[in-house]
Short mmCIF file of C-alpha atoms and ligand atoms in Angstrom, two decimals:
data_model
loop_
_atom_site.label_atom_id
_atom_site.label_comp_id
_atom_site.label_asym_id
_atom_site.label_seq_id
_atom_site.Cartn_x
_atom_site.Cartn_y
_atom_site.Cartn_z
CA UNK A 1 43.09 -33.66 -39.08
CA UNK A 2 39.90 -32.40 -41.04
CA UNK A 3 37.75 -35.31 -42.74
CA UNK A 4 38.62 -34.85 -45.96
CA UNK A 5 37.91 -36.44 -49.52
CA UNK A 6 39.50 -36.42 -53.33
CA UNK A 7 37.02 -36.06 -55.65
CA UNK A 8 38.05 -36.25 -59.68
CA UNK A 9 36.36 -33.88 -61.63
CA UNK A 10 37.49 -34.35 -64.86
CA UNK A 11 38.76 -37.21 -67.08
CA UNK A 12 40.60 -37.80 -70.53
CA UNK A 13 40.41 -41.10 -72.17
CA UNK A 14 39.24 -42.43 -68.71
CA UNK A 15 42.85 -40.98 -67.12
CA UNK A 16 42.03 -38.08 -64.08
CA UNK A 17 43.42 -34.97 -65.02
CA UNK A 18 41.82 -32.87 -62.54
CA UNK A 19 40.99 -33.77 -58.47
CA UNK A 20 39.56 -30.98 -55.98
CA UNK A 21 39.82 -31.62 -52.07
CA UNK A 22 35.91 -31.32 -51.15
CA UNK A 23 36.95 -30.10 -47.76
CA UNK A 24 38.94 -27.01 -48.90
CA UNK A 25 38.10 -26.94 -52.90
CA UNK A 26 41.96 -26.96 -53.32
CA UNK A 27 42.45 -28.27 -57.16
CA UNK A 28 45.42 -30.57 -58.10
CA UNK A 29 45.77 -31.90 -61.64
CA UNK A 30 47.97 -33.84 -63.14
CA UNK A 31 49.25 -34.76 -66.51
CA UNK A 32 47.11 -37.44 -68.39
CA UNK A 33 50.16 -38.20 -71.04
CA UNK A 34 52.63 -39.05 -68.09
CA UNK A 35 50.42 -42.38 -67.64
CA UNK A 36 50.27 -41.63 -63.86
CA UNK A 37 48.00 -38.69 -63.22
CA UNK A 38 45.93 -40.72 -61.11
CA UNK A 39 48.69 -40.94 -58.58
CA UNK A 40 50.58 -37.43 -59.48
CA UNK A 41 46.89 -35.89 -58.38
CA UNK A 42 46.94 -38.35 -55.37
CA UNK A 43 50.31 -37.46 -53.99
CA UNK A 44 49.18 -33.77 -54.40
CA UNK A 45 46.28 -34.25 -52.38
CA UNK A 46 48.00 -36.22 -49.57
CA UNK A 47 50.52 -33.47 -49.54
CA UNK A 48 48.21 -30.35 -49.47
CA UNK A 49 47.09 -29.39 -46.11
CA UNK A 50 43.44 -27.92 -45.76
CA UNK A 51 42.60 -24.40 -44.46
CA UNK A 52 39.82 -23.06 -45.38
CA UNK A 53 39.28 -20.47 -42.80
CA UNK A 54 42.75 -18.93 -43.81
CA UNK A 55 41.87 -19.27 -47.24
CA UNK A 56 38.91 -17.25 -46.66
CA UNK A 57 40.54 -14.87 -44.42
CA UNK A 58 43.61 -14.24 -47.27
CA UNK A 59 40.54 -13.67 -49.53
CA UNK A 60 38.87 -11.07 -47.44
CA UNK A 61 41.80 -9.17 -47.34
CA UNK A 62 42.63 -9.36 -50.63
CA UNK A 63 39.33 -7.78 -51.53
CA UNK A 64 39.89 -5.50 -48.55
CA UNK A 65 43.48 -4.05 -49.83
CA UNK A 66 41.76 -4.37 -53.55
CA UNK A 67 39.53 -1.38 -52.62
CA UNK A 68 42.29 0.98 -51.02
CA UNK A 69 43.22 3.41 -53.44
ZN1 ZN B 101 41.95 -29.71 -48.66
#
């Protein structure tokens, strides 16, 4: 398993709303009125898996098929 780390990037009223895997940049947020974002976006996190190099790879070729036609 990749090193990875949750980083919260944004806040309301001092609840996390918003966390982004720094390994893979994959964004989870969660729902500041439910009154357990913090954990929603934590459970998200521990869920997600990290693959960057297929992320960039689908990205290429969306670009790639994006310029046919
Ligand atoms: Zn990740």
């Amino acid at each position: 398993m990749p090193k990875r780390n949750l980083r919260i990037v944004k806040r309301v009223r001092n609840v996390p709303v918003l966390g982004i895997c720094e390994y893979c940049n994959a964004q989870f947020s969660g729902d500041p009125n439910m009154g357990n974002a913090q954990s929603a976006i934590q459970e998200q996190f521990n869920a997600h898996k990290c693959k960057p190099e297929d992320a960039r790879q689908v990205a290429a070729r969306i670009v790639r098929e994006a310029k046919q036609d």
